[in-house]
């Protein structure tokens, strides 16, 4: 697996994963179908004021890992911010993102996904535009394995947030989780939507994952992190 990945692309994919997870959580919590978009829109409008709060809870630690060499380094910056008396979530995200350009890209991606969410949908991976590699590209502090794990965590934590807008007793629906993980890990690994070209050749979901991820190693990471994160959520750990 790769030692590093494009920072802006990885950040964009993680943000998309949050909104995908949250919307599907709301959909499953209310037992809505794909053709019930108007009902979904009304349901989302009832909780939209909470979306930014859920986003901060899920994404601040996730993006913090991607952008910093160590959590100790990030914690020092956040402690300094608190000592200044500034506890605004915007200030926290600016510290987490580090560079102004990276923070601006995060805000743009948040707004784009939020706008689509309030229309009762999410940005389909095939419509996401990822930047081409260039000599000026910046890269994540994490490697590809870590980014896959962070992606899985983002999806499951956001999905739980969406489920809990209805009730804290909601159960995860495995088909929804698998579909979201497949869609988003495809984007993270390949930089574009490739699932469609493998659908006719794959005989089962295992084969489809392998086709999209290209190696058993990546697939093992996905499976391992799904199990680890589910255990975390059951125990109430973050």
mmCIF file of C-alpha atoms in Angstrom:
data_model
loop_
_atom_site.group_PDB
_atom_site.id
_atom_site.type_symbol
_atom_site.label_atom_id
_atom_site.label_comp_id
_atom_site.label_asym_id
_atom_site.label_seq_id
_atom_site.Cartn_x
_atom_site.Cartn_y
_atom_site.Cartn_z
ATOM 1 C CA UNK A 1 0.000 0.000 0.000
ATOM 2 C CA UNK A 2 1.045 3.586 -0.529
ATOM 3 C CA UNK A 3 3.041 5.481 2.099
ATOM 4 C CA UNK A 4 1.020 8.657 1.549
ATOM 5 C CA UNK A 5 -1.985 9.980 -0.365
ATOM 6 C CA UNK A 6 -3.055 13.303 -1.775
ATOM 7 C CA UNK A 7 -4.191 15.388 1.198
ATOM 8 C CA UNK A 8 -7.017 17.344 -0.445
ATOM 9 C CA UNK A 9 -8.403 14.246 -2.164
ATOM 10 C CA UNK A 10 -8.293 12.224 1.046
ATOM 11 C CA UNK A 11 -9.983 15.009 2.980
ATOM 12 C CA UNK A 12 -12.675 15.318 0.286
ATOM 13 C CA UNK A 13 -13.323 11.585 0.406
ATOM 14 C CA UNK A 14 -13.595 11.545 4.198
ATOM 15 C CA UNK A 15 -16.059 14.459 4.152
ATOM 16 C CA UNK A 16 -18.157 12.707 1.527
ATOM 17 C CA UNK A 17 -18.084 9.558 3.677
ATOM 18 C CA UNK A 18 -19.450 11.496 6.655
ATOM 19 C CA UNK A 19 -22.431 12.835 4.732
ATOM 20 C CA UNK A 20 -23.052 9.473 3.075
ATOM 21 C CA UNK A 21 -23.037 7.800 6.478
ATOM 22 C CA UNK A 22 -25.247 10.399 8.120
ATOM 23 C CA UNK A 23 -27.884 10.474 5.398
ATOM 24 C CA UNK A 24 -28.104 6.690 5.235
ATOM 25 C CA UNK A 25 -28.407 6.588 9.005
ATOM 26 C CA UNK A 26 -31.384 8.959 8.873
ATOM 27 C CA UNK A 27 -32.871 6.957 6.006
ATOM 28 C CA UNK A 28 -32.539 3.615 7.798
ATOM 29 C CA UNK A 29 -33.718 5.015 11.138
ATOM 30 C CA UNK A 30 -36.961 6.120 9.503
ATOM 31 C CA UNK A 31 -37.306 3.033 7.264
ATOM 32 C CA UNK A 32 -37.394 5.221 4.159
ATOM 33 C CA UNK A 33 -36.972 3.960 0.607
ATOM 34 C CA UNK A 34 -34.990 5.487 -2.243
ATOM 35 C CA UNK A 35 -38.141 6.916 -3.838
ATOM 36 C CA UNK A 36 -39.273 8.684 -0.653
ATOM 37 C CA UNK A 37 -37.034 11.716 -1.149
ATOM 38 C CA UNK A 38 -39.652 14.260 -0.097
ATOM 39 C CA UNK A 39 -40.178 12.496 3.221
ATOM 40 C CA UNK A 40 -36.415 12.269 3.675
ATOM 41 C CA UNK A 41 -36.028 16.000 2.982
ATOM 42 C CA UNK A 42 -38.627 16.820 5.642
ATOM 43 C CA UNK A 43 -36.926 14.458 8.083
ATOM 44 C CA UNK A 44 -33.521 16.034 7.446
ATOM 45 C CA UNK A 45 -34.934 19.534 7.911
ATOM 46 C CA UNK A 46 -36.024 18.492 11.389
ATOM 47 C CA UNK A 47 -32.441 17.620 12.335
ATOM 48 C CA UNK A 48 -30.327 19.869 10.105
ATOM 49 C CA UNK A 49 -29.348 22.153 12.991
ATOM 50 C CA UNK A 50 -27.605 19.152 14.565
ATOM 51 C CA UNK A 51 -25.665 18.146 11.460
ATOM 52 C CA UNK A 52 -22.786 20.564 12.062
ATOM 53 C CA UNK A 53 -22.527 19.329 15.654
ATOM 54 C CA UNK A 54 -22.343 15.698 14.528
ATOM 55 C CA UNK A 55 -19.828 16.684 11.855
ATOM 56 C CA UNK A 56 -17.546 18.299 14.426
ATOM 57 C CA UNK A 57 -17.735 15.333 16.811
ATOM 58 C CA UNK A 58 -16.890 12.837 14.077
ATOM 59 C CA UNK A 59 -14.537 14.795 11.841
ATOM 60 C CA UNK A 60 -12.341 16.829 14.188
ATOM 61 C CA UNK A 61 -10.457 13.752 15.475
ATOM 62 C CA UNK A 62 -10.465 12.060 12.057
ATOM 63 C CA UNK A 63 -9.011 15.058 10.218
ATOM 64 C CA UNK A 64 -6.647 15.674 13.110
ATOM 65 C CA UNK A 65 -4.982 12.320 12.448
ATOM 66 C CA UNK A 66 -4.704 12.947 8.694
ATOM 67 C CA UNK A 67 -3.151 16.397 9.049
ATOM 68 C CA UNK A 68 -0.669 15.926 11.896
ATOM 69 C CA UNK A 69 2.486 13.938 12.522
ATOM 70 C CA UNK A 70 1.227 12.974 15.977
ATOM 71 C CA UNK A 71 -1.790 13.456 18.194
ATOM 72 C CA UNK A 72 0.546 14.996 20.796
ATOM 73 C CA UNK A 73 1.467 17.702 18.288
ATOM 74 C CA UNK A 74 -2.199 18.427 17.609
ATOM 75 C CA UNK A 75 -3.105 18.393 21.301
ATOM 76 C CA UNK A 76 -0.494 21.071 22.031
ATOM 77 C CA UNK A 77 -2.048 23.329 19.391
ATOM 78 C CA UNK A 78 -5.565 22.757 20.711
ATOM 79 C CA UNK A 79 -4.464 23.375 24.296
ATOM 80 C CA UNK A 80 -2.904 26.672 23.230
ATOM 81 C CA UNK A 81 -6.159 27.640 21.540
ATOM 82 C CA UNK A 82 -8.169 26.881 24.676
ATOM 83 C CA UNK A 83 -5.773 28.927 26.794
ATOM 84 C CA UNK A 84 -6.598 31.875 24.560
ATOM 85 C CA UNK A 85 -10.229 31.382 25.494
ATOM 86 C CA UNK A 86 -11.226 30.517 21.934
ATOM 87 C CA UNK A 87 -13.488 27.469 21.877
ATOM 88 C CA UNK A 88 -15.316 28.222 18.637
ATOM 89 C CA UNK A 89 -15.578 25.125 16.461
ATOM 90 C CA UNK A 90 -14.359 27.082 13.430
ATOM 91 C CA UNK A 91 -11.130 27.872 15.252
ATOM 92 C CA UNK A 92 -10.689 24.201 16.124
ATOM 93 C CA UNK A 93 -11.124 23.165 12.494
ATOM 94 C CA UNK A 94 -8.593 25.789 11.381
ATOM 95 C CA UNK A 95 -6.056 24.341 13.800
ATOM 96 C CA UNK A 96 -6.858 20.779 12.740
ATOM 97 C CA UNK A 97 -6.555 21.570 9.012
ATOM 98 C CA UNK A 98 -3.343 23.516 9.535
ATOM 99 C CA UNK A 99 -3.061 25.429 6.269
ATOM 100 C CA UNK A 100 -5.551 28.095 5.174
ATOM 101 C CA UNK A 101 -5.948 26.473 1.771
ATOM 102 C CA UNK A 102 -6.675 23.089 3.304
ATOM 103 C CA UNK A 103 -9.230 24.618 5.663
ATOM 104 C CA UNK A 104 -10.855 26.471 2.751
ATOM 105 C CA UNK A 105 -11.094 23.231 0.777
ATOM 106 C CA UNK A 106 -12.717 21.553 3.791
ATOM 107 C CA UNK A 107 -15.312 24.326 4.059
ATOM 108 C CA UNK A 108 -16.083 24.131 0.330
ATOM 109 C CA UNK A 109 -16.539 20.349 0.473
ATOM 110 C CA UNK A 110 -18.706 20.626 3.584
ATOM 111 C CA UNK A 111 -20.986 23.166 1.904
ATOM 112 C CA UNK A 112 -21.237 21.138 -1.313
ATOM 113 C CA UNK A 113 -22.213 17.973 0.551
ATOM 114 C CA UNK A 114 -24.550 19.812 2.928
ATOM 115 C CA UNK A 115 -26.417 21.397 0.037
ATOM 116 C CA UNK A 116 -27.004 18.031 -1.627
ATOM 117 C CA UNK A 117 -27.984 16.469 1.711
ATOM 118 C CA UNK A 118 -30.794 18.974 2.185
ATOM 119 C CA UNK A 119 -32.120 17.903 -1.210
ATOM 120 C CA UNK A 120 -32.494 14.383 0.139
ATOM 121 C CA UNK A 121 -29.395 12.871 -1.448
ATOM 122 C CA UNK A 122 -25.617 12.632 -1.319
ATOM 123 C CA UNK A 123 -22.964 13.321 -3.905
ATOM 124 C CA UNK A 124 -22.512 10.100 -5.860
ATOM 125 C CA UNK A 125 -18.841 9.086 -6.067
ATOM 126 C CA UNK A 126 -18.953 9.275 -9.872
ATOM 127 C CA UNK A 127 -19.774 12.994 -9.596
ATOM 128 C CA UNK A 128 -16.952 13.865 -7.229
ATOM 129 C CA UNK A 129 -14.014 15.647 -8.789
ATOM 130 C CA UNK A 130 -10.628 14.762 -7.335
ATOM 131 C CA UNK A 131 -7.509 16.745 -8.152
ATOM 132 C CA UNK A 132 -4.783 15.299 -10.353
ATOM 133 C CA UNK A 133 -1.349 14.797 -8.843
ATOM 134 C CA UNK A 134 1.009 17.707 -9.430
ATOM 135 C CA UNK A 135 4.467 18.805 -8.262
ATOM 136 C CA UNK A 136 2.746 21.094 -5.731
ATOM 137 C CA UNK A 137 0.463 18.425 -4.286
ATOM 138 C CA UNK A 138 0.469 18.064 -0.516
ATOM 139 C CA UNK A 139 0.135 14.681 1.138
ATOM 140 C CA UNK A 140 -1.404 13.156 4.228
ATOM 141 C CA UNK A 141 0.664 12.504 7.318
ATOM 142 C CA UNK A 142 -0.939 9.063 7.298
ATOM 143 C CA UNK A 143 -0.341 6.134 4.978
ATOM 144 C CA UNK A 144 -2.951 4.380 2.861
ATOM 145 C CA UNK A 145 -3.743 1.714 5.460
ATOM 146 C CA UNK A 146 -4.416 4.375 8.085
ATOM 147 C CA UNK A 147 -6.601 6.317 5.669
ATOM 148 C CA UNK A 148 -8.686 3.239 4.879
ATOM 149 C CA UNK A 149 -9.190 2.691 8.593
ATOM 150 C CA UNK A 150 -10.142 6.341 9.129
ATOM 151 C CA UNK A 151 -12.611 6.115 6.257
ATOM 152 C CA UNK A 152 -14.342 3.100 7.784
ATOM 153 C CA UNK A 153 -14.510 4.873 11.158
ATOM 154 C CA UNK A 154 -15.992 7.972 9.554
ATOM 155 C CA UNK A 155 -18.724 5.980 7.814
ATOM 156 C CA UNK A 156 -19.746 3.983 10.886
ATOM 157 C CA UNK A 157 -19.652 6.937 13.285
ATOM 158 C CA UNK A 158 -21.627 9.183 10.931
ATOM 159 C CA UNK A 159 -24.107 6.375 10.250
ATOM 160 C CA UNK A 160 -24.638 5.962 13.980
ATOM 161 C CA UNK A 161 -25.227 9.728 14.309
ATOM 162 C CA UNK A 162 -27.876 9.508 11.603
ATOM 163 C CA UNK A 163 -29.535 6.509 13.247
ATOM 164 C CA UNK A 164 -29.634 8.246 16.614
ATOM 165 C CA UNK A 165 -31.624 11.192 15.258
ATOM 166 C CA UNK A 166 -34.549 8.784 15.604
ATOM 167 C CA UNK A 167 -33.557 6.610 18.554
ATOM 168 C CA UNK A 168 -30.407 5.510 20.329
ATOM 169 C CA UNK A 169 -31.639 1.918 20.046
ATOM 170 C CA UNK A 170 -31.448 1.738 16.259
ATOM 171 C CA UNK A 171 -29.584 -1.242 14.787
ATOM 172 C CA UNK A 172 -26.981 -1.028 12.043
ATOM 173 C CA UNK A 173 -28.162 -2.506 8.751
ATOM 174 C CA UNK A 174 -25.332 -4.574 7.294
ATOM 175 C CA UNK A 175 -26.274 -4.136 3.593
ATOM 176 C CA UNK A 176 -26.227 -0.342 4.026
ATOM 177 C CA UNK A 177 -22.854 -0.401 5.781
ATOM 178 C CA UNK A 178 -21.255 -2.669 3.173
ATOM 179 C CA UNK A 179 -22.547 -0.540 0.291
ATOM 180 C CA UNK A 180 -21.259 2.690 1.861
ATOM 181 C CA UNK A 181 -17.848 1.218 2.635
ATOM 182 C CA UNK A 182 -17.508 -0.154 -0.895
ATOM 183 C CA UNK A 183 -18.501 3.146 -2.529
ATOM 184 C CA UNK A 184 -16.189 5.284 -0.444
ATOM 185 C CA UNK A 185 -13.157 3.018 -0.307
ATOM 186 C CA UNK A 186 -13.362 2.793 -4.107
ATOM 187 C CA UNK A 187 -12.980 6.556 -4.260
ATOM 188 C CA UNK A 188 -10.155 6.618 -1.718
ATOM 189 C CA UNK A 189 -8.099 3.888 -3.399
ATOM 190 C CA UNK A 190 -8.793 4.643 -7.068
ATOM 191 C CA UNK A 191 -9.489 8.376 -7.042
ATOM 192 C CA UNK A 192 -12.672 7.800 -9.045
ATOM 193 C CA UNK A 193 -15.771 5.620 -9.248
ATOM 194 C CA UNK A 194 -14.835 2.206 -10.667
ATOM 195 C CA UNK A 195 -17.432 -0.192 -9.202
ATOM 196 C CA UNK A 196 -19.644 -0.223 -12.292
ATOM 197 C CA UNK A 197 -16.918 -1.744 -14.477
ATOM 198 C CA UNK A 198 -16.562 -4.694 -12.088
ATOM 199 C CA UNK A 199 -20.234 -5.464 -11.416
ATOM 200 C CA UNK A 200 -20.711 -7.992 -14.228
ATOM 201 C CA UNK A 201 -17.500 -9.875 -13.455
ATOM 202 C CA UNK A 202 -17.765 -10.201 -9.660
ATOM 203 C CA UNK A 203 -19.629 -13.286 -8.422
ATOM 204 C CA UNK A 204 -20.109 -12.027 -4.854
ATOM 205 C CA UNK A 205 -19.434 -9.043 -2.605
ATOM 206 C CA UNK A 206 -16.042 -10.458 -1.621
ATOM 207 C CA UNK A 207 -15.019 -10.569 -5.285
ATOM 208 C CA UNK A 208 -16.315 -7.055 -5.853
ATOM 209 C CA UNK A 209 -14.290 -5.697 -2.961
ATOM 210 C CA UNK A 210 -11.156 -7.421 -4.261
ATOM 211 C CA UNK A 211 -11.752 -6.037 -7.761
ATOM 212 C CA UNK A 212 -12.123 -2.511 -6.412
ATOM 213 C CA UNK A 213 -9.321 -2.689 -3.854
ATOM 214 C CA UNK A 214 -6.938 -4.703 -6.093
ATOM 215 C CA UNK A 215 -5.257 -6.547 -3.213
ATOM 216 C CA UNK A 216 -6.223 -8.924 -0.421
ATOM 217 C CA UNK A 217 -4.170 -6.753 1.931
ATOM 218 C CA UNK A 218 -6.455 -3.745 1.476
ATOM 219 C CA UNK A 219 -9.544 -5.924 1.809
ATOM 220 C CA UNK A 220 -8.191 -7.373 5.071
ATOM 221 C CA UNK A 221 -7.704 -3.843 6.422
ATOM 222 C CA UNK A 222 -11.316 -2.950 5.600
ATOM 223 C CA UNK A 223 -12.645 -6.083 7.284
ATOM 224 C CA UNK A 224 -10.407 -5.668 10.303
ATOM 225 C CA UNK A 225 -11.375 -2.035 10.854
ATOM 226 C CA UNK A 226 -15.079 -2.803 10.446
ATOM 227 C CA UNK A 227 -14.811 -5.300 13.278
ATOM 228 C CA UNK A 228 -12.683 -3.034 15.471
ATOM 229 C CA UNK A 229 -14.907 0.005 14.999
ATOM 230 C CA UNK A 230 -18.120 -1.942 15.615
ATOM 231 C CA UNK A 231 -16.636 -3.159 18.897
ATOM 232 C CA UNK A 232 -15.684 0.434 19.786
ATOM 233 C CA UNK A 233 -19.198 1.674 19.101
ATOM 234 C CA UNK A 234 -20.778 -1.148 21.099
ATOM 235 C CA UNK A 235 -18.525 -0.303 24.072
ATOM 236 C CA UNK A 236 -19.136 3.430 23.613
ATOM 237 C CA UNK A 237 -15.475 4.204 22.915
ATOM 238 C CA UNK A 238 -14.300 6.909 20.478
#
